[in-house]
């Protein structure tokens, strides 16, 4: 509860942790909360099922075969944020053994279960076998009142001695969007704000990558 005694929405998670929503915290400021023995104030609009998650503003659909996010929509914009034409969805696993990216392998069949069912926090756990891995576990989480989707990937790697790589693809759909990424001390547009001969094999991101057009956008924060 707040210091004035008003209770805030809270939920006991499957992990045993207590989650609560801190709102109205001013920039560069603080808000004091107290934890007292009482029943959790189960309040919120979050719902979870094996096919996906939803809040009052977001709807997330998970592919039952790949475990990737196949649809991401918000009530604020009538648009799909997953590109149906892309080779990958969102948080889509790929494994490359050697250097042939055309031979990239997908993960095996997934098992999806609801870990936290809401109404404040909802979490799906997606488990599967995956090439180059002992086990692949992905978690997708939404929180009531927050306009974001949290992704947590647990990759238990095998001791492979050949050149290999694990990738997670993000096929966002933002037509006519401009890609910007934060690097140390600068915001950069990949392939545009670089000197001739600069390395383009990979890009080192500080805190976020943003893809935005005049009417929509999405920010990816590792």
mmCIF file of C-alpha atoms in Angstrom:
data_model
loop_
_atom_site.group_PDB
_atom_site.id
_atom_site.type_symbol
_atom_site.label_atom_id
_atom_site.label_comp_id
_atom_site.label_asym_id
_atom_site.label_seq_id
_atom_site.Cartn_x
_atom_site.Cartn_y
_atom_site.Cartn_z
ATOM 1 C CA UNK A 1 0.000 0.000 0.000
ATOM 2 C CA UNK A 2 0.970 3.649 -0.278
ATOM 3 C CA UNK A 3 2.238 5.569 2.726
ATOM 4 C CA UNK A 4 -1.249 7.063 3.178
ATOM 5 C CA UNK A 5 -2.755 3.582 3.552
ATOM 6 C CA UNK A 6 -4.345 3.239 0.106
ATOM 7 C CA UNK A 7 -3.874 -0.251 -1.287
ATOM 8 C CA UNK A 8 -2.500 -0.839 -4.796
ATOM 9 C CA UNK A 9 -3.133 -3.773 -7.179
ATOM 10 C CA UNK A 10 -0.938 -6.756 -6.326
ATOM 11 C CA UNK A 11 -0.588 -10.428 -7.167
ATOM 12 C CA UNK A 12 1.332 -13.371 -5.764
ATOM 13 C CA UNK A 13 3.251 -14.892 -8.700
ATOM 14 C CA UNK A 14 3.896 -18.586 -9.313
ATOM 15 C CA UNK A 15 7.536 -17.964 -8.332
ATOM 16 C CA UNK A 16 6.388 -16.872 -4.866
ATOM 17 C CA UNK A 17 7.282 -13.243 -5.531
ATOM 18 C CA UNK A 18 4.814 -10.459 -4.816
ATOM 19 C CA UNK A 19 4.119 -8.134 -7.739
ATOM 20 C CA UNK A 20 2.453 -4.748 -7.424
ATOM 21 C CA UNK A 21 1.950 -1.851 -9.796
ATOM 22 C CA UNK A 22 3.689 1.411 -8.876
ATOM 23 C CA UNK A 23 1.980 4.341 -10.607
ATOM 24 C CA UNK A 24 2.351 8.127 -10.486
ATOM 25 C CA UNK A 25 6.068 7.975 -9.702
ATOM 26 C CA UNK A 26 7.469 11.369 -10.806
ATOM 27 C CA UNK A 27 10.552 11.587 -13.073
ATOM 28 C CA UNK A 28 13.751 11.714 -10.983
ATOM 29 C CA UNK A 29 11.507 11.227 -7.958
ATOM 30 C CA UNK A 30 10.272 8.460 -5.698
ATOM 31 C CA UNK A 31 7.140 6.989 -4.208
ATOM 32 C CA UNK A 32 7.094 5.166 -0.879
ATOM 33 C CA UNK A 33 5.236 1.851 -0.545
ATOM 34 C CA UNK A 34 4.686 -0.359 2.470
ATOM 35 C CA UNK A 35 4.233 -4.127 2.456
ATOM 36 C CA UNK A 36 1.746 -5.394 5.021
ATOM 37 C CA UNK A 37 0.236 -8.820 5.720
ATOM 38 C CA UNK A 38 -3.112 -8.867 3.930
ATOM 39 C CA UNK A 39 -4.948 -10.428 1.025
ATOM 40 C CA UNK A 40 -3.605 -9.331 -2.354
ATOM 41 C CA UNK A 41 -5.741 -6.716 -4.087
ATOM 42 C CA UNK A 42 -6.534 -8.756 -7.194
ATOM 43 C CA UNK A 43 -7.340 -6.043 -9.701
ATOM 44 C CA UNK A 44 -6.607 -5.726 -13.418
ATOM 45 C CA UNK A 45 -7.700 -6.745 -16.900
ATOM 46 C CA UNK A 46 -4.941 -9.193 -17.821
ATOM 47 C CA UNK A 47 -5.969 -12.591 -19.161
ATOM 48 C CA UNK A 48 -3.910 -15.612 -20.178
ATOM 49 C CA UNK A 49 -4.493 -18.768 -22.164
ATOM 50 C CA UNK A 50 -2.189 -21.055 -24.121
ATOM 51 C CA UNK A 51 -2.982 -19.206 -27.356
ATOM 52 C CA UNK A 52 -1.875 -15.851 -26.000
ATOM 53 C CA UNK A 53 -2.197 -12.945 -23.579
ATOM 54 C CA UNK A 54 -4.338 -9.839 -23.419
ATOM 55 C CA UNK A 55 -4.681 -6.624 -21.430
ATOM 56 C CA UNK A 56 -7.036 -3.678 -21.817
ATOM 57 C CA UNK A 57 -4.668 -2.292 -24.491
ATOM 58 C CA UNK A 58 -2.642 -5.224 -25.879
ATOM 59 C CA UNK A 59 -3.322 -8.564 -27.531
ATOM 60 C CA UNK A 60 -0.538 -11.124 -28.014
ATOM 61 C CA UNK A 61 -0.980 -14.380 -29.956
ATOM 62 C CA UNK A 62 1.582 -17.198 -29.781
ATOM 63 C CA UNK A 63 2.162 -19.694 -32.577
ATOM 64 C CA UNK A 64 1.336 -23.183 -31.286
ATOM 65 C CA UNK A 65 4.089 -24.775 -33.414
ATOM 66 C CA UNK A 66 7.061 -22.388 -33.259
ATOM 67 C CA UNK A 67 6.345 -20.638 -29.951
ATOM 68 C CA UNK A 68 7.036 -17.264 -31.551
ATOM 69 C CA UNK A 69 4.628 -14.329 -31.305
ATOM 70 C CA UNK A 70 2.565 -14.407 -34.491
ATOM 71 C CA UNK A 71 0.350 -11.424 -33.724
ATOM 72 C CA UNK A 72 0.823 -8.254 -31.686
ATOM 73 C CA UNK A 73 -1.886 -5.618 -31.658
ATOM 74 C CA UNK A 74 -2.807 -2.571 -29.587
ATOM 75 C CA UNK A 75 -6.158 -0.878 -29.127
ATOM 76 C CA UNK A 76 -4.506 2.504 -29.769
ATOM 77 C CA UNK A 77 -3.740 1.659 -33.420
ATOM 78 C CA UNK A 78 -5.686 -0.581 -35.793
ATOM 79 C CA UNK A 79 -2.591 -2.339 -37.126
ATOM 80 C CA UNK A 80 -0.669 -5.612 -36.921
ATOM 81 C CA UNK A 81 2.883 -5.288 -35.580
ATOM 82 C CA UNK A 82 4.061 -8.720 -36.823
ATOM 83 C CA UNK A 83 5.048 -8.816 -40.488
ATOM 84 C CA UNK A 84 3.261 -11.776 -42.147
ATOM 85 C CA UNK A 85 5.702 -11.604 -45.071
ATOM 86 C CA UNK A 86 8.817 -11.855 -42.906
ATOM 87 C CA UNK A 87 10.783 -15.094 -42.612
ATOM 88 C CA UNK A 88 10.558 -14.740 -38.828
ATOM 89 C CA UNK A 89 7.815 -13.691 -36.424
ATOM 90 C CA UNK A 90 8.645 -12.039 -33.073
ATOM 91 C CA UNK A 91 11.090 -13.805 -30.741
ATOM 92 C CA UNK A 92 11.460 -16.538 -33.358
ATOM 93 C CA UNK A 93 14.327 -19.004 -32.697
ATOM 94 C CA UNK A 94 16.940 -19.852 -35.334
ATOM 95 C CA UNK A 95 20.152 -21.887 -35.082
ATOM 96 C CA UNK A 96 23.003 -21.647 -37.565
ATOM 97 C CA UNK A 97 25.733 -24.288 -37.644
ATOM 98 C CA UNK A 98 28.700 -23.032 -39.652
ATOM 99 C CA UNK A 99 28.193 -20.011 -41.910
ATOM 100 C CA UNK A 100 25.284 -21.027 -44.145
ATOM 101 C CA UNK A 101 22.408 -18.834 -42.974
ATOM 102 C CA UNK A 102 20.133 -20.411 -45.582
ATOM 103 C CA UNK A 103 20.366 -23.640 -43.573
ATOM 104 C CA UNK A 104 19.194 -22.028 -40.326
ATOM 105 C CA UNK A 105 17.204 -24.483 -38.206
ATOM 106 C CA UNK A 106 14.053 -23.871 -36.174
ATOM 107 C CA UNK A 107 13.221 -25.200 -32.717
ATOM 108 C CA UNK A 108 11.174 -28.345 -32.198
ATOM 109 C CA UNK A 109 7.474 -28.589 -31.225
ATOM 110 C CA UNK A 110 6.570 -26.466 -28.235
ATOM 111 C CA UNK A 111 4.660 -26.959 -25.023
ATOM 112 C CA UNK A 112 2.870 -23.828 -23.824
ATOM 113 C CA UNK A 113 1.486 -23.396 -20.332
ATOM 114 C CA UNK A 114 0.099 -20.550 -18.290
ATOM 115 C CA UNK A 115 2.392 -19.675 -15.376
ATOM 116 C CA UNK A 116 0.651 -16.543 -14.083
ATOM 117 C CA UNK A 117 -2.994 -16.081 -15.055
ATOM 118 C CA UNK A 118 -3.535 -12.447 -14.034
ATOM 119 C CA UNK A 119 -5.345 -10.210 -13.409
ATOM 120 C CA UNK A 120 -2.292 -7.969 -12.794
ATOM 121 C CA UNK A 121 0.471 -10.110 -14.337
ATOM 122 C CA UNK A 122 0.114 -12.879 -16.914
ATOM 123 C CA UNK A 123 2.954 -15.105 -18.069
ATOM 124 C CA UNK A 124 3.240 -17.902 -20.611
ATOM 125 C CA UNK A 125 6.110 -20.408 -20.547
ATOM 126 C CA UNK A 126 7.033 -21.940 -23.907
ATOM 127 C CA UNK A 127 9.342 -24.977 -23.747
ATOM 128 C CA UNK A 128 10.874 -26.969 -26.581
ATOM 129 C CA UNK A 129 13.869 -28.835 -27.849
ATOM 130 C CA UNK A 130 16.106 -26.761 -30.089
ATOM 131 C CA UNK A 131 19.169 -27.505 -32.228
ATOM 132 C CA UNK A 132 22.420 -26.643 -30.472
ATOM 133 C CA UNK A 133 20.596 -26.555 -27.135
ATOM 134 C CA UNK A 134 19.786 -28.907 -24.312
ATOM 135 C CA UNK A 135 16.563 -26.987 -23.812
ATOM 136 C CA UNK A 136 14.923 -23.753 -24.903
ATOM 137 C CA UNK A 137 12.508 -21.953 -22.564
ATOM 138 C CA UNK A 138 10.834 -18.684 -23.544
ATOM 139 C CA UNK A 139 8.587 -16.627 -21.307
ATOM 140 C CA UNK A 140 6.123 -13.985 -22.497
ATOM 141 C CA UNK A 141 4.697 -11.586 -19.918
ATOM 142 C CA UNK A 142 2.241 -8.685 -19.887
ATOM 143 C CA UNK A 143 1.365 -6.372 -16.995
ATOM 144 C CA UNK A 144 -1.883 -4.504 -16.576
ATOM 145 C CA UNK A 145 -1.485 -0.780 -17.196
ATOM 146 C CA UNK A 146 1.853 -1.075 -19.028
ATOM 147 C CA UNK A 147 2.051 -0.755 -22.804
ATOM 148 C CA UNK A 148 4.745 -3.390 -23.288
ATOM 149 C CA UNK A 149 5.410 -7.099 -23.705
ATOM 150 C CA UNK A 150 8.278 -8.663 -21.748
ATOM 151 C CA UNK A 151 10.273 -11.527 -23.272
ATOM 152 C CA UNK A 152 12.677 -13.710 -21.280
ATOM 153 C CA UNK A 153 14.653 -16.403 -23.119
ATOM 154 C CA UNK A 154 16.505 -19.187 -21.312
ATOM 155 C CA UNK A 155 18.947 -20.964 -23.648
ATOM 156 C CA UNK A 156 20.717 -24.051 -22.248
ATOM 157 C CA UNK A 157 23.487 -24.468 -24.819
ATOM 158 C CA UNK A 158 25.226 -27.691 -25.809
ATOM 159 C CA UNK A 159 29.063 -27.699 -25.817
ATOM 160 C CA UNK A 160 29.342 -27.313 -29.596
ATOM 161 C CA UNK A 161 32.956 -26.946 -30.790
ATOM 162 C CA UNK A 162 32.134 -25.901 -34.342
ATOM 163 C CA UNK A 163 31.270 -22.381 -35.369
ATOM 164 C CA UNK A 164 27.592 -21.872 -34.529
ATOM 165 C CA UNK A 165 25.136 -19.208 -33.457
ATOM 166 C CA UNK A 166 21.758 -18.857 -31.774
ATOM 167 C CA UNK A 167 19.493 -16.096 -33.060
ATOM 168 C CA UNK A 168 16.090 -14.689 -32.142
ATOM 169 C CA UNK A 169 14.341 -12.944 -35.031
ATOM 170 C CA UNK A 170 11.992 -9.996 -34.736
ATOM 171 C CA UNK A 171 9.894 -9.483 -37.853
ATOM 172 C CA UNK A 172 8.199 -6.199 -36.988
ATOM 173 C CA UNK A 173 5.645 -4.648 -39.322
ATOM 174 C CA UNK A 174 6.007 -0.863 -39.508
ATOM 175 C CA UNK A 175 5.491 0.237 -43.141
ATOM 176 C CA UNK A 176 7.814 3.090 -44.204
ATOM 177 C CA UNK A 177 9.424 2.943 -40.781
ATOM 178 C CA UNK A 178 12.830 4.366 -39.922
ATOM 179 C CA UNK A 179 15.120 2.212 -37.802
ATOM 180 C CA UNK A 180 17.057 4.021 -35.087
ATOM 181 C CA UNK A 181 19.230 2.475 -32.419
ATOM 182 C CA UNK A 182 20.891 3.900 -29.349
ATOM 183 C CA UNK A 183 24.645 3.424 -29.162
ATOM 184 C CA UNK A 184 27.012 4.970 -26.604
ATOM 185 C CA UNK A 185 26.638 8.749 -26.992
ATOM 186 C CA UNK A 186 24.556 8.660 -30.172
ATOM 187 C CA UNK A 187 21.341 7.631 -31.915
ATOM 188 C CA UNK A 188 22.154 5.944 -35.238
ATOM 189 C CA UNK A 189 20.195 4.930 -38.321
ATOM 190 C CA UNK A 190 21.772 1.611 -39.400
ATOM 191 C CA UNK A 191 23.252 1.620 -42.931
ATOM 192 C CA UNK A 192 22.705 5.386 -43.206
ATOM 193 C CA UNK A 193 24.700 7.133 -40.457
ATOM 194 C CA UNK A 194 27.909 5.156 -41.028
ATOM 195 C CA UNK A 195 31.179 5.910 -42.687
ATOM 196 C CA UNK A 196 32.112 4.109 -45.889
ATOM 197 C CA UNK A 197 33.749 0.799 -45.040
ATOM 198 C CA UNK A 198 32.214 0.587 -41.580
ATOM 199 C CA UNK A 199 31.420 -2.882 -40.217
ATOM 200 C CA UNK A 200 27.870 -3.936 -40.977
ATOM 201 C CA UNK A 201 28.122 -7.558 -39.887
ATOM 202 C CA UNK A 202 26.435 -6.647 -36.617
ATOM 203 C CA UNK A 203 25.271 -3.595 -34.674
ATOM 204 C CA UNK A 204 26.011 -3.035 -30.994
ATOM 205 C CA UNK A 205 22.957 -1.628 -29.236
ATOM 206 C CA UNK A 206 23.044 0.217 -25.932
ATOM 207 C CA UNK A 207 19.443 0.227 -24.620
ATOM 208 C CA UNK A 208 16.928 0.270 -27.468
ATOM 209 C CA UNK A 209 16.090 -0.074 -31.155
ATOM 210 C CA UNK A 210 13.117 1.897 -32.449
ATOM 211 C CA UNK A 211 11.215 1.389 -35.708
ATOM 212 C CA UNK A 212 8.768 4.230 -36.329
ATOM 213 C CA UNK A 213 6.817 5.845 -39.138
ATOM 214 C CA UNK A 214 4.619 8.938 -39.112
ATOM 215 C CA UNK A 215 1.657 7.069 -37.616
ATOM 216 C CA UNK A 216 3.008 4.089 -35.661
ATOM 217 C CA UNK A 217 6.094 2.631 -34.094
ATOM 218 C CA UNK A 218 7.534 0.041 -31.746
ATOM 219 C CA UNK A 219 10.574 0.089 -29.485
ATOM 220 C CA UNK A 220 12.648 -3.024 -28.743
ATOM 221 C CA UNK A 221 14.680 -2.794 -25.525
ATOM 222 C CA UNK A 222 17.179 -5.610 -24.834
#
